[in-house]
Each structure stands twice: as C-alpha cells, then as structure tokens.
Amino acid sequence: MSENQVACLYIVATPIGNLSDMSIRAIEILQQVAVIAAEDTRHSGYLLQQYSVSTPTISLHEHNEQQRSEVLLSRLQQGESVALISDAGTPLISDPGYRLVSLVKQHGIRVVPIPGSCALIAALSSSGLPSDSFAFEGFLPPKLVARQQALKNLANEGRTLIFYESPKRLRATLADMVEIFGQDRQVCLARELTKIHETIVTKPVAALLDWVTNDHFQQKGECVILVEGAPPQDKDDIEINRILSLLLTELSVKKASAMAASLLGVSKNRAYDMALKLQQK
Ligand code: SAM
C-alpha cells in the first residue's frame, strides 16, 4: 500500500447516483487493498468495473456481518488492508459496518475514512433549513403506530430532523408529520439526489403533502425528508408543561388544565391545548 505501509481498514464512500462523484483517492485505495468488503458484491461489481478496480470482493451485509468481521479482522492481523463499501454513499450510515469497525478498533487496528457522498449531508446542504445543528434519525419505523410514536417523541426537537424514507411510505409519513408537527413546519423533500430527476423542494408540510399527492412522479425514487426544528419554547411554556405533566399522571386533561390554569394564572384554553398535546405524546 502506498498510502500507508501498515494494514488498515478503509471506510470508502461511493456515489449515491452520479458516478462522477467518486473521489480519486477512493479509487486508488480500492485498487490497492487486498480485499473489498461490499454489501452486495454483484451490485458493487458493476461500480468497481467503471473505475477499473479488479480487487477481489467479499460480501458483508446485515445478516453475516458478525462472522465476516472476524474473517476480515484475521486478514488485517496478517497484514492485509481491507476496504469497506456499501451499495451507495457512506458505509455505516443506515448501512452495515458498525460491528466491523468497532471490532477492528478494539484490536488496535487503524480505521481510515475515505469521505465522499452521503445522502443526508447532500440533502441538508441544499435544503435551505438550518444546518448548524441537526439530528439524523435514519429510517422511521414502517408500521403506523410505531412511526407516529417516533414522530411524537421528536415533536419538540429544536434541531433540523433528517429521515431516510422509502418512496412507498412517503405520503403516509408526510401525513403523520402534518398531524403531529402541525401544517406549517417547513419540510424539505430531497429526491433522487445527483441523478437526472433530482428534486429538492422545501414547503410547509401540508403544502408539500398536497404537491406529492397530486404529482405521482414525486412518489418515486430515493428520498430524504428534512424537517425544520420546533420553535423554542418560552420559559412560561416550559413551566406550564412541567406542572401539566405532573397533574396529568393523576387527572384528566380537563381537570389538569383547569388546575394548572388557576395555579399559574394562565388562560384555561392555553392550558387545555398544551395538556392535550402532552397527552398525545
Ligand atoms: N449510506 C447511504 C448514505 O450515505 O446516504 C444511505 C444508505 S440507506 C440504505 C438508503 C437510503 O438513503 C435511501 O432509502 C434514501 O432514503 C437515501 N438515499 C440514498 N441515495 C439517495 C439519493 N440519491 N437521493 C435521495 N436519497 C437517497
């Protein structure tokens, strides 16, 4: 290996659509290592051919990662460098590799990132939503009740939220967001990034849902959903929520909000609306 004489594990990002997004360093590393661990060796075979990489591949996916990690560790210990790639983008980001990286590091072997494409970063950087602080949530649960609960848990999160989503569930997820986050939260749909039909649209979530519903084309392809963070709660809201949360453990919404309103000197309607929201969480 010219980059480093000591064997190490390279975590190599590959394109998420546009093949020109592969870095020169990534190609060189893939050509030089002894073996490439790939999620789907057939899928990656095509990609590697495009860059004249003839290094042998070995599969490493969700179902064999534990066992393959041991095999790769022993090759690394014998002095062979290994590269890990996934089907697209950066390995370990909603993709396999975590077990391999942690095992290899436990054995004192160096892990070297070769950065490149990543759908969440590409989407965030072009969404127009705040990018100074964000929370990547990966895929939401596919089942309705679990998905809604996951969204409820995030309803007061002030950072920009980022989700990967299947096009099959896009409309259902946007509908859940309207219900749980309200109609007006700005949401960005980043579809088919770096590909011919790339679309990056940011609108209030209810308007985005209408647009997607009326344009079937938007319900196809790979997508990232980004959600503007919740507005900061003022100090009063925090105190009202604290008292309401305590009262709601014993009382109905109606009784808890009436008691909170008289204790804190706020309007009954305000306390009632806030109690309802808390109970829905
Ligand atoms: N490791 C990848 C990365 O670095 O972004 C993500 C792998 S995850 C299994 C696949 C999901 O990433 C897709 O379902 C989609 O949500 C998102 N994704 C991948 N490529 C994309 C693209 N070109 N445009 C939009 N979203 C994409």
Coordinates of C-alpha atoms and ligand atoms in Angstrom, one line a residue:
M1 CA 0.0 0.0 0.0
S2 CA 1.5 3.3 -0.9
E3 CA -0.8 5.4 1.4
N4 CA 0.2 3.5 4.5
Q5 CA 2.5 0.5 4.9
V6 CA 0.7 -0.8 7.9
A7 CA -2.5 -2.7 7.2
C8 CA -5.7 -0.8 8.0
L9 CA -9.4 -0.8 7.4
Y10 CA -10.6 1.9 4.9
I11 CA -14.2 3.1 5.1
V12 CA -14.8 4.2 1.5
A13 CA -17.8 6.3 0.4
T14 CA -19.1 5.6 -3.1
P15 CA -21.6 7.7 -5.2
I16 CA -25.3 7.9 -4.4
G17 CA -26.2 8.2 -8.1
N18 CA -23.8 10.2 -10.2
L19 CA -20.7 8.0 -10.8
S20 CA -18.5 11.1 -11.2
D21 CA -18.8 11.8 -7.5
M22 CA -16.3 9.0 -6.8
S23 CA -13.1 10.6 -5.4
I24 CA -9.6 9.9 -6.9
R25 CA -8.4 8.8 -3.5
A26 CA -11.3 6.3 -3.1
I27 CA -10.4 4.7 -6.5
E28 CA -6.7 4.5 -5.6
I29 CA -7.5 2.8 -2.2
L30 CA -9.9 0.3 -3.8
Q31 CA -7.3 -0.6 -6.3
Q32 CA -4.6 -1.1 -3.7
V33 CA -6.2 -3.0 -0.9
A34 CA -6.1 -6.8 -0.7
V35 CA -9.9 -7.2 -0.4
I36 CA -13.1 -5.1 -0.6
A37 CA -16.0 -5.9 1.7
A38 CA -19.2 -5.0 -0.1
E39 CA -22.8 -5.1 0.9
D40 CA -23.9 -6.7 -2.4
T41 CA -20.9 -7.9 -4.4
R42 CA -22.8 -8.1 -7.7
H43 CA -24.1 -4.5 -7.4
S44 CA -20.7 -3.2 -6.5
G45 CA -19.0 -5.3 -9.2
Y46 CA -20.6 -3.0 -11.8
L47 CA -19.4 0.1 -9.9
L48 CA -15.9 -1.2 -9.5
Q49 CA -15.7 -2.1 -13.1
Q50 CA -16.4 1.5 -14.0
Y51 CA -13.3 2.6 -12.1
S52 CA -11.1 -0.2 -13.3
V53 CA -10.9 -1.8 -9.9
S54 CA -10.2 -5.5 -10.1
T55 CA -9.6 -6.2 -6.4
P56 CA -11.4 -9.3 -5.1
T57 CA -14.6 -8.6 -3.1
I58 CA -16.2 -10.4 -0.2
S59 CA -19.8 -9.9 0.9
L60 CA -20.6 -8.1 4.2
H61 CA -24.2 -7.4 4.9
E62 CA -26.7 -7.1 7.7
H63 CA -27.0 -10.9 8.1
N64 CA -23.4 -12.0 8.0
E65 CA -21.6 -9.0 9.5
Q66 CA -20.6 -10.7 12.8
Q67 CA -19.0 -13.7 11.1
R68 CA -17.4 -11.7 8.2
S69 CA -16.0 -9.2 10.7
E70 CA -14.0 -12.0 12.3
V71 CA -12.7 -13.1 8.9
L72 CA -11.7 -9.6 8.0
L73 CA -10.1 -9.0 11.3
S74 CA -7.9 -12.0 10.9
R75 CA -6.8 -10.8 7.4
L76 CA -6.0 -7.4 8.8
Q77 CA -3.9 -9.0 11.6
Q78 CA -2.0 -10.9 8.9
G79 CA -1.1 -7.5 7.3
E80 CA -3.7 -7.2 4.5
S81 CA -5.5 -3.9 4.2
V82 CA -9.3 -4.1 3.7
A83 CA -11.8 -1.6 2.3
L84 CA -15.4 -1.5 3.2
I85 CA -18.0 -0.1 0.8
S86 CA -21.8 -0.1 0.8
D87 CA -24.3 -0.2 -2.1
A88 CA -24.2 3.6 -2.2
G89 CA -22.9 6.5 -0.1
T90 CA -21.0 6.3 3.1
P91 CA -20.8 2.9 4.9
L92 CA -22.4 2.7 8.4
I93 CA -24.9 5.5 7.6
S94 CA -28.1 3.4 7.6
D95 CA -25.8 0.7 6.2
P96 CA -23.7 -2.2 7.7
G97 CA -20.2 -1.8 9.1
Y98 CA -20.6 -0.7 12.7
R99 CA -19.8 -4.1 14.1
L100 CA -16.7 -4.5 11.8
V101 CA -15.4 -1.0 12.7
S102 CA -15.8 -1.5 16.5
L103 CA -14.2 -5.0 16.4
V104 CA -11.2 -3.8 14.4
K105 CA -10.7 -0.8 16.6
Q106 CA -10.9 -3.0 19.7
H107 CA -7.9 -4.8 18.3
G108 CA -5.9 -1.7 17.9
I109 CA -6.1 -1.6 14.1
R110 CA -6.3 1.8 12.4
V111 CA -9.6 2.7 10.6
V112 CA -9.3 5.3 7.9
P113 CA -12.3 7.2 6.5
I114 CA -12.3 8.0 2.8
P115 CA -15.1 10.5 2.7
G116 CA -17.5 11.2 -0.1
S117 CA -21.2 11.1 -1.0
C118 CA -23.8 10.8 1.8
A119 CA -27.5 11.4 1.0
L120 CA -28.3 13.1 4.3
I121 CA -25.4 15.7 4.0
A122 CA -26.2 16.4 0.3
A123 CA -29.8 16.9 1.2
L124 CA -29.1 19.1 4.3
S125 CA -26.7 21.3 2.4
S126 CA -29.2 22.2 -0.2
S127 CA -32.5 22.2 1.8
G128 CA -32.5 25.8 3.0
L129 CA -33.2 24.5 6.5
P130 CA -30.8 25.4 9.5
S131 CA -27.7 23.3 9.2
D132 CA -25.8 24.4 12.3
S133 CA -27.4 21.7 14.4
F134 CA -29.3 18.6 13.2
A135 CA -30.4 15.2 14.2
F136 CA -30.2 12.3 11.8
E137 CA -32.9 9.7 12.6
G138 CA -32.3 7.2 9.8
F139 CA -35.5 5.3 8.7
L140 CA -38.7 5.7 10.7
P141 CA -40.4 2.5 11.8
P142 CA -42.5 1.3 8.8
K143 CA -45.6 0.5 11.0
L144 CA -48.1 3.3 11.6
V145 CA -48.3 3.3 15.4
A146 CA -44.6 3.0 15.9
R147 CA -43.9 5.6 13.3
Q148 CA -46.3 8.1 14.9
Q149 CA -44.9 7.4 18.3
A150 CA -41.4 8.1 17.0
L151 CA -42.6 11.4 15.5
K152 CA -44.4 12.4 18.7
N153 CA -41.1 11.8 20.6
L154 CA -39.4 14.3 18.3
A155 CA -42.2 16.9 18.2
N156 CA -40.3 19.4 20.4
E157 CA -36.9 18.8 19.0
G158 CA -35.4 22.1 18.0
R159 CA -32.7 20.8 15.6
T160 CA -33.4 20.1 12.0
L161 CA -34.6 16.5 11.7
I162 CA -33.4 14.3 8.9
F163 CA -35.0 11.0 7.9
Y164 CA -34.4 8.4 5.1
E165 CA -37.7 7.2 3.8
S166 CA -38.9 4.7 1.2
P167 CA -40.9 6.2 -1.6
K168 CA -43.7 3.7 -0.8
R169 CA -44.3 5.3 2.6
L170 CA -43.5 9.0 1.7
R171 CA -47.2 10.1 1.6
A172 CA -48.1 8.3 4.8
T173 CA -45.1 9.8 6.6
L174 CA -45.8 13.3 5.4
A175 CA -49.4 12.9 6.5
D176 CA -48.2 11.8 10.0
M177 CA -46.0 14.8 10.1
V178 CA -48.9 17.1 9.3
E179 CA -50.8 15.5 12.2
I180 CA -48.0 15.6 14.7
F181 CA -45.9 18.6 13.8
G182 CA -48.8 20.8 12.5
Q183 CA -49.5 22.1 9.0
D184 CA -46.8 24.8 8.9
R185 CA -43.5 23.2 9.7
Q186 CA -41.1 23.7 6.8
V187 CA -40.2 20.3 5.3
C188 CA -37.8 19.5 2.5
L189 CA -38.1 16.6 0.2
A190 CA -34.8 15.8 -1.4
R191 CA -35.4 13.1 -4.1
E192 CA -33.0 11.3 -6.5
L193 CA -30.0 13.4 -5.4
T194 CA -27.3 13.6 -8.0
K195 CA -29.4 11.8 -10.6
I196 CA -31.3 13.1 -13.7
H197 CA -34.6 13.7 -11.8
E198 CA -33.0 15.3 -8.8
T199 CA -35.7 17.4 -7.0
I200 CA -35.2 19.4 -3.8
V201 CA -38.3 21.2 -2.6
T202 CA -39.0 22.9 0.7
K203 CA -42.5 23.9 1.7
P204 CA -44.9 23.9 4.7
V205 CA -45.5 20.2 5.3
A206 CA -49.3 20.3 4.4
A207 CA -48.5 22.0 1.1
L208 CA -45.7 19.5 0.4
L209 CA -48.1 16.6 1.1
D210 CA -50.6 18.1 -1.4
W211 CA -47.9 18.6 -4.0
V212 CA -46.6 15.0 -3.6
T213 CA -50.2 13.6 -3.7
N214 CA -51.0 15.4 -6.9
D215 CA -47.8 14.6 -8.7
H216 CA -47.3 10.8 -8.7
F217 CA -43.8 11.3 -10.2
Q218 CA -42.7 12.7 -6.7
Q219 CA -43.6 9.4 -5.1
K220 CA -40.9 7.5 -6.9
G221 CA -37.1 7.2 -6.4
E222 CA -34.9 7.5 -3.3
C223 CA -35.7 10.3 -0.9
V224 CA -34.6 12.2 2.2
I225 CA -37.1 14.1 4.3
L226 CA -35.8 17.1 6.4
V227 CA -38.0 18.8 9.0
E228 CA -37.4 22.3 10.4
G229 CA -36.9 22.1 14.2
A230 CA -39.6 23.0 16.6
P231 CA -39.7 26.7 17.6
P232 CA -38.1 27.3 21.0
Q233 CA -40.5 27.1 23.9
D234 CA -40.6 30.2 26.1
K235 CA -39.9 29.9 29.9
D236 CA -43.6 30.1 30.7
D237 CA -44.3 27.1 28.4
I238 CA -41.6 25.0 30.0
E239 CA -43.1 25.7 33.5
I240 CA -46.7 25.1 32.3
N241 CA -45.6 21.8 30.7
R242 CA -43.8 20.7 33.8
I243 CA -46.9 21.3 36.0
L244 CA -49.2 19.8 33.5
S245 CA -47.1 16.7 33.1
L246 CA -47.2 16.1 36.9
L247 CA -51.0 16.7 37.1
L248 CA -51.7 14.5 34.1
T249 CA -50.3 11.5 35.8
E250 CA -53.4 11.6 38.2
L251 CA -56.0 13.8 36.5
S252 CA -57.9 14.0 33.2
V253 CA -56.9 16.7 30.6
K254 CA -59.9 18.8 31.6
K255 CA -59.1 18.8 35.4
A256 CA -55.4 19.0 35.0
S257 CA -55.6 22.0 32.7
A258 CA -58.1 23.8 34.9
M259 CA -55.9 23.3 38.0
A260 CA -52.8 24.4 36.1
A261 CA -54.6 27.5 34.8
S262 CA -55.5 28.6 38.3
L263 CA -52.2 27.6 39.9
L264 CA -50.1 29.5 37.3
G265 CA -52.6 32.3 36.4
V266 CA -52.7 31.4 32.6
S267 CA -55.8 31.1 30.5
K268 CA -57.8 27.8 30.7
N269 CA -57.7 27.5 26.9
R270 CA -54.0 27.7 26.7
A271 CA -53.5 25.2 29.5
Y272 CA -56.1 22.9 27.8
D273 CA -54.3 23.0 24.4
M274 CA -51.0 22.3 26.0
A275 CA -52.4 19.4 28.1
L276 CA -53.9 17.8 25.0
K277 CA -50.6 18.0 23.2
L278 CA -48.8 16.4 26.2
Q279 CA -51.3 13.6 26.3
Q280 CA -50.9 12.8 22.6
K281 CA -47.1 12.3 23.1
Ligands
SAM1 N1 -25.2 5.0 3.2 C1 -26.1 5.8 2.4 C2 -25.7 7.3 2.6 O1 -24.5 7.6 2.8 O2 -26.5 8.2 2.3 C3 -27.6 5.6 2.8 C4 -28.0 4.1 2.6 S1 -29.6 3.8 3.0 C5 -29.7 2.1 3.0 C6 -30.5 4.3 1.6 C7 -31.4 5.5 1.8 O3 -30.6 6.7 1.6 C8 -32.5 5.6 0.7 O4 -33.6 4.9 1.0 C9 -32.7 7.1 0.7 O5 -33.6 7.4 1.8 C10 -31.3 7.6 0.9 N2 -30.7 7.9 -0.4 C11 -29.7 7.2 -0.9 N3 -29.4 7.7 -2.1 C12 -30.2 8.8 -2.3 C13 -30.3 9.7 -3.4 N4 -29.6 9.6 -4.5 N5 -31.3 10.6 -3.2 C14 -32.1 10.7 -2.1 N6 -32.0 9.8 -1.1 C15 -31.0 8.9 -1.2

